[in-house]
mmCIF file of C-alpha atoms in Angstrom:
data_model
loop_
_atom_site.group_PDB
_atom_site.id
_atom_site.type_symbol
_atom_site.label_atom_id
_atom_site.label_comp_id
_atom_site.label_asym_id
_atom_site.label_seq_id
_atom_site.Cartn_x
_atom_site.Cartn_y
_atom_site.Cartn_z
ATOM 1 C CA MET A 1 12.008 -15.750 -8.572
ATOM 2 C CA SER A 2 9.533 -14.179 -6.357
ATOM 3 C CA ALA A 3 8.924 -10.416 -6.426
ATOM 4 C CA LEU A 4 8.160 -10.693 -2.474
ATOM 5 C CA GLU A 5 8.492 -13.952 -0.254
ATOM 6 C CA VAL A 6 7.729 -13.746 3.367
ATOM 7 C CA ARG A 7 9.681 -16.992 5.141
ATOM 8 C CA GLY A 8 8.352 -18.271 8.640
ATOM 9 C CA ILE A 9 7.697 -14.943 10.185
ATOM 10 C CA GLY A 10 6.817 -14.227 13.406
ATOM 11 C CA VAL A 11 5.669 -11.406 15.496
ATOM 12 C CA ASP A 12 5.628 -10.962 19.278
ATOM 13 C CA PHE A 13 4.158 -8.385 21.198
ATOM 14 C CA ASP A 14 4.803 -8.069 25.050
ATOM 15 C CA GLY A 15 4.651 -11.816 25.214
ATOM 16 C CA LEU A 16 1.503 -11.984 22.879
ATOM 17 C CA THR A 17 2.031 -13.744 19.717
ATOM 18 C CA ILE A 18 0.345 -11.962 16.783
ATOM 19 C CA LEU A 19 1.998 -14.307 13.766
ATOM 20 C CA ASP A 20 3.528 -17.431 13.934
ATOM 21 C CA GLY A 21 5.363 -19.110 11.023
ATOM 22 C CA VAL A 22 3.653 -16.869 8.153
ATOM 23 C CA ASP A 23 5.039 -17.819 4.697
ATOM 24 C CA LEU A 24 3.801 -15.867 1.300
ATOM 25 C CA SER A 25 5.228 -15.522 -1.964
ATOM 26 C CA LEU A 26 4.198 -13.261 -4.640
ATOM 27 C CA HIS A 27 5.102 -13.466 -8.179
ATOM 28 C CA SER A 28 6.315 -10.422 -10.392
ATOM 29 C CA GLY A 29 3.202 -8.300 -10.957
ATOM 30 C CA GLU A 30 0.635 -10.448 -9.224
ATOM 31 C CA ILE A 31 -1.952 -8.919 -7.148
ATOM 32 C CA VAL A 32 -2.773 -10.942 -3.875
ATOM 33 C CA ALA A 33 -5.614 -9.886 -1.441
ATOM 34 C CA LEU A 34 -5.012 -11.240 2.110
ATOM 35 C CA LEU A 35 -8.442 -11.957 4.030
ATOM 36 C CA GLY A 36 -8.862 -12.747 7.392
ATOM 37 C CA PRO A 37 -10.638 -11.709 10.811
ATOM 38 C CA SER A 38 -9.718 -8.608 12.926
ATOM 39 C CA GLY A 39 -7.018 -9.535 15.270
ATOM 40 C CA SER A 40 -5.359 -12.007 12.729
ATOM 41 C CA GLY A 41 -2.296 -9.867 12.138
ATOM 42 C CA LYS A 42 -2.616 -8.557 8.480
ATOM 43 C CA THR A 43 -1.760 -5.107 8.918
ATOM 44 C CA THR A 44 1.231 -6.348 11.104
ATOM 45 C CA LEU A 45 2.162 -8.651 8.434
ATOM 46 C CA LEU A 46 2.051 -5.406 5.883
ATOM 47 C CA ARG A 47 4.378 -3.483 8.384
ATOM 48 C CA VAL A 48 6.701 -6.079 8.860
ATOM 49 C CA ILE A 49 7.465 -6.446 4.884
ATOM 50 C CA ALA A 50 7.543 -2.423 5.092
ATOM 51 C CA GLY A 51 10.235 -2.284 7.645
ATOM 52 C CA ILE A 52 8.016 -0.399 10.154
ATOM 53 C CA VAL A 53 7.714 -3.735 12.500
ATOM 54 C CA ARG A 54 10.756 -6.116 13.194
ATOM 55 C CA PRO A 55 9.838 -9.654 13.025
ATOM 56 C CA SER A 56 10.689 -11.712 15.841
ATOM 57 C CA SER A 57 11.353 -14.697 13.440
ATOM 58 C CA GLY A 58 11.732 -15.048 10.043
ATOM 59 C CA SER A 59 12.667 -13.181 6.607
ATOM 60 C CA VAL A 60 11.645 -10.984 3.948
ATOM 61 C CA LEU A 61 12.703 -11.215 0.613
ATOM 62 C CA ILE A 62 12.442 -8.469 -1.777
ATOM 63 C CA ASP A 63 13.293 -9.001 -5.622
ATOM 64 C CA GLY A 64 15.460 -12.212 -4.406
ATOM 65 C CA ILE A 65 17.269 -9.802 -1.771
ATOM 66 C CA ASP A 66 16.941 -10.358 2.010
ATOM 67 C CA ALA A 67 15.353 -7.165 3.225
ATOM 68 C CA THR A 68 14.555 -8.197 6.866
ATOM 69 C CA ALA A 69 17.044 -6.119 8.338
ATOM 70 C CA LEU A 70 16.944 -3.359 5.474
ATOM 71 C CA ALA A 71 15.879 0.272 6.483
ATOM 72 C CA ILE A 72 12.289 1.220 5.380
ATOM 73 C CA HIS A 73 13.685 3.786 2.525
ATOM 74 C CA ARG A 74 15.908 1.072 1.239
ATOM 75 C CA ARG A 75 13.355 -1.668 0.551
ATOM 76 C CA ARG A 76 11.501 -0.076 -2.591
ATOM 77 C CA VAL A 77 8.220 -0.853 -1.033
ATOM 78 C CA GLY A 78 5.252 1.251 -0.902
ATOM 79 C CA MET A 79 2.371 1.211 1.558
ATOM 80 C CA VAL A 80 -0.857 3.160 1.348
ATOM 81 C CA PHE A 81 -2.420 3.255 4.693
ATOM 82 C CA GLN A 82 -6.269 2.893 5.729
ATOM 83 C CA ASP A 83 -6.255 6.623 6.996
ATOM 84 C CA ASN A 84 -4.366 7.668 3.830
ATOM 85 C CA GLN A 85 -1.413 9.620 6.123
ATOM 86 C CA LEU A 86 -1.628 12.734 3.945
ATOM 87 C CA PHE A 87 0.173 15.730 4.538
ATOM 88 C CA PRO A 88 -2.619 18.372 5.394
ATOM 89 C CA HIS A 89 -0.163 21.373 5.242
ATOM 90 C CA ARG A 90 0.709 20.387 1.419
ATOM 91 C CA THR A 91 -0.957 21.047 -1.933
ATOM 92 C CA THR A 92 -2.154 17.892 -3.432
ATOM 93 C CA ILE A 93 0.998 17.550 -6.011
ATOM 94 C CA ASP A 94 3.180 18.120 -3.550
ATOM 95 C CA ASN A 95 1.921 15.188 -1.340
ATOM 96 C CA ILE A 96 1.948 12.804 -4.313
ATOM 97 C CA ALA A 97 5.819 14.460 -5.338
ATOM 98 C CA PHE A 98 7.025 13.822 -1.729
ATOM 99 C CA GLY A 99 8.348 10.049 -2.195
ATOM 100 C CA LEU A 100 10.307 11.326 -5.222
ATOM 101 C CA LYS A 101 11.795 14.195 -2.959
ATOM 102 C CA MET A 102 13.039 11.520 -0.568
ATOM 103 C CA GLN A 103 14.443 9.901 -3.425
ATOM 104 C CA GLY A 104 16.207 13.006 -4.407
ATOM 105 C CA VAL A 105 14.477 13.869 -7.759
ATOM 106 C CA GLY A 106 15.054 17.113 -8.511
ATOM 107 C CA ARG A 107 12.016 19.514 -7.882
ATOM 108 C CA ALA A 108 11.031 19.958 -11.882
ATOM 109 C CA GLU A 109 11.049 16.227 -12.624
ATOM 110 C CA ARG A 110 9.138 15.216 -9.345
ATOM 111 C CA LEU A 111 6.531 17.885 -10.030
ATOM 112 C CA ARG A 112 6.402 16.803 -13.990
ATOM 113 C CA ARG A 113 5.846 13.190 -12.790
ATOM 114 C CA ALA A 114 3.333 13.965 -10.023
ATOM 115 C CA ALA A 115 1.252 15.947 -12.492
ATOM 116 C CA LEU A 116 1.096 12.932 -14.811
ATOM 117 C CA TRP A 117 -0.311 10.778 -11.972
ATOM 118 C CA LEU A 118 -2.933 13.598 -11.079
ATOM 119 C CA ASP A 119 -4.030 12.805 -14.565
ATOM 120 C CA ARG A 120 -4.020 9.152 -14.195
ATOM 121 C CA ILE A 121 -6.268 9.380 -11.075
ATOM 122 C CA GLY A 122 -8.713 11.720 -12.623
ATOM 123 C CA LEU A 123 -7.815 14.745 -10.650
ATOM 124 C CA THR A 124 -6.333 17.121 -13.626
ATOM 125 C CA GLY A 125 -6.778 20.604 -12.123
ATOM 126 C CA PHE A 126 -6.067 19.649 -8.524
ATOM 127 C CA ALA A 127 -2.278 20.476 -8.438
ATOM 128 C CA ASP A 128 -2.885 23.488 -5.662
ATOM 129 C CA ARG A 129 -5.905 22.513 -3.845
ATOM 130 C CA ARG A 130 -4.849 21.515 -0.160
ATOM 131 C CA VAL A 131 -5.637 17.768 0.520
ATOM 132 C CA THR A 132 -7.800 18.862 3.623
ATOM 133 C CA GLU A 133 -10.208 20.048 0.755
ATOM 134 C CA LEU A 134 -10.537 16.845 -1.010
ATOM 135 C CA SER A 135 -13.329 14.454 -0.722
ATOM 136 C CA GLY A 136 -12.671 11.126 0.724
ATOM 137 C CA GLY A 137 -12.265 9.262 -2.557
ATOM 138 C CA GLU A 138 -10.275 11.994 -3.929
ATOM 139 C CA ALA A 139 -8.123 11.896 -0.808
ATOM 140 C CA LYS A 140 -7.410 7.891 -1.442
ATOM 141 C CA ARG A 141 -6.666 8.456 -5.097
ATOM 142 C CA VAL A 142 -3.966 10.831 -4.164
ATOM 143 C CA ALA A 143 -2.655 8.375 -1.100
ATOM 144 C CA LEU A 144 -2.626 5.667 -3.848
ATOM 145 C CA ALA A 145 -0.512 8.063 -6.441
ATOM 146 C CA ARG A 146 2.082 9.378 -4.029
ATOM 147 C CA THR A 147 3.160 5.576 -3.487
ATOM 148 C CA LEU A 148 2.801 4.607 -7.064
ATOM 149 C CA VAL A 149 4.719 7.546 -8.547
ATOM 150 C CA ALA A 150 8.116 6.294 -6.631
ATOM 151 C CA GLU A 151 7.819 3.125 -8.539
ATOM 152 C CA PRO A 152 8.149 0.842 -5.741
ATOM 153 C CA LEU A 153 9.041 -3.095 -6.442
ATOM 154 C CA VAL A 154 6.108 -3.737 -4.265
ATOM 155 C CA VAL A 155 3.060 -1.851 -3.121
ATOM 156 C CA LEU A 156 1.044 -2.901 0.299
ATOM 157 C CA LEU A 157 -2.737 -1.717 0.246
ATOM 158 C CA ASP A 158 -4.032 -1.910 3.909
ATOM 159 C CA GLU A 159 -7.767 -1.382 3.437
ATOM 160 C CA PRO A 160 -7.510 1.251 1.149
ATOM 161 C CA LEU A 161 -11.099 1.673 0.214
ATOM 162 C CA THR A 162 -12.527 1.451 3.835
ATOM 163 C CA GLY A 163 -14.665 4.391 4.947
ATOM 164 C CA LEU A 164 -16.502 5.339 1.854
ATOM 165 C CA ASP A 165 -20.010 4.712 1.048
ATOM 166 C CA ARG A 166 -21.098 1.552 -1.169
ATOM 167 C CA GLU A 167 -21.735 3.358 -4.554
ATOM 168 C CA LEU A 168 -17.985 5.264 -4.424
ATOM 169 C CA HIS A 169 -16.424 2.125 -2.549
ATOM 170 C CA ASP A 170 -17.446 0.121 -5.650
ATOM 171 C CA ARG A 171 -16.400 2.494 -8.154
ATOM 172 C CA LEU A 172 -12.911 3.005 -6.722
ATOM 173 C CA MET A 173 -12.517 -0.936 -6.304
ATOM 174 C CA THR A 174 -12.587 -1.270 -10.234
ATOM 175 C CA GLU A 175 -10.731 2.029 -11.122
ATOM 176 C CA LEU A 176 -7.946 0.583 -8.472
ATOM 177 C CA ALA A 177 -7.992 -2.908 -10.164
ATOM 178 C CA THR A 178 -7.371 -1.293 -13.538
ATOM 179 C CA LEU A 179 -4.916 1.258 -12.432
ATOM 180 C CA LEU A 180 -2.844 -1.918 -10.613
ATOM 181 C CA ARG A 181 -2.859 -3.808 -13.739
ATOM 182 C CA ALA A 182 -1.959 -1.197 -15.919
ATOM 183 C CA THR A 183 1.198 -0.496 -13.747
ATOM 184 C CA GLY A 184 2.259 -4.294 -13.405
ATOM 185 C CA ILE A 185 3.536 -3.690 -9.983
ATOM 186 C CA THR A 186 3.491 -6.373 -7.369
ATOM 187 C CA THR A 187 0.748 -5.932 -4.845
ATOM 188 C CA LEU A 188 -0.094 -7.167 -1.667
ATOM 189 C CA LEU A 189 -3.953 -5.869 -0.532
ATOM 190 C CA VAL A 190 -5.529 -6.383 2.986
ATOM 191 C CA THR A 191 -9.049 -6.444 2.969
ATOM 192 C CA HIS A 192 -11.956 -7.793 4.874
ATOM 193 C CA ASP A 193 -14.235 -7.693 2.053
ATOM 194 C CA PRO A 194 -14.321 -10.865 0.033
ATOM 195 C CA ASP A 195 -15.879 -8.994 -2.915
ATOM 196 C CA GLU A 196 -13.025 -6.622 -3.131
ATOM 197 C CA ALA A 197 -10.352 -9.391 -3.194
ATOM 198 C CA ALA A 198 -12.357 -10.972 -5.792
ATOM 199 C CA VAL A 199 -12.626 -8.224 -7.909
ATOM 200 C CA ILE A 200 -8.960 -6.573 -7.525
ATOM 201 C CA ALA A 201 -6.847 -9.514 -6.916
ATOM 202 C CA ASP A 202 -5.469 -12.100 -9.076
ATOM 203 C CA ARG A 203 -5.224 -14.666 -6.178
ATOM 204 C CA VAL A 204 -6.975 -14.633 -2.867
ATOM 205 C CA VAL A 205 -4.922 -15.795 0.724
ATOM 206 C CA GLN A 206 -6.591 -16.353 3.820
ATOM 207 C CA ILE A 207 -4.792 -16.002 7.070
ATOM 208 C CA ASP A 208 -6.313 -16.782 10.339
ATOM 209 C CA ALA A 209 -6.277 -15.307 13.907
ATOM 210 C CA ILE A 210 -4.096 -17.153 16.778
ATOM 211 C CA ASN A 211 -6.272 -18.541 19.250
ATOM 212 C CA HIS A 212 -4.854 -17.218 22.330
ATOM 213 C CA PRO A 213 -5.485 -18.640 26.034
ATOM 214 C CA ALA A 214 -8.002 -16.853 27.948
#
């Protein structure tokens, strides 16, 4: 059984077709990279899977269950956004623990688990630091840890390494590949970088842009 399956997904906005009949299946623990040009609907597909965007047609199955109409918080899907979307008024450890708070985990337990993830991402000692004081690479690590600490069934990564200089990008690319394989969480990665896809993913899927009439 596939951990994630999208069947015939279509999305229309204001009469414009963004996605049309998209099918995709990921096995449990598989890391798949989704490559495609700007405007091909890569991010829109992630948002459909996460429940942020309602598809015009098709269905989303997570762990064999039809999740198409499920609320976001019931899907057990975690998403790391391109711009991290950390909470600037919270400390680093409270950002990481936020998803656990939404799950109803007690404060002591969620701080314990968040501290473990601080260690895993190499930021031991950063617990009380404001996220506004973090470097770009540190902020991306925290955004990833905030998603993974909640133990989702599926992780969606929307160009998570964008905006970094090449040296830092390449280092974090290798770290991300190692971390995802260690957790064994099924992952769909959106990227425009074929090298990034080759290093991180087990398999690469191409999505093409829809040619709209002028």
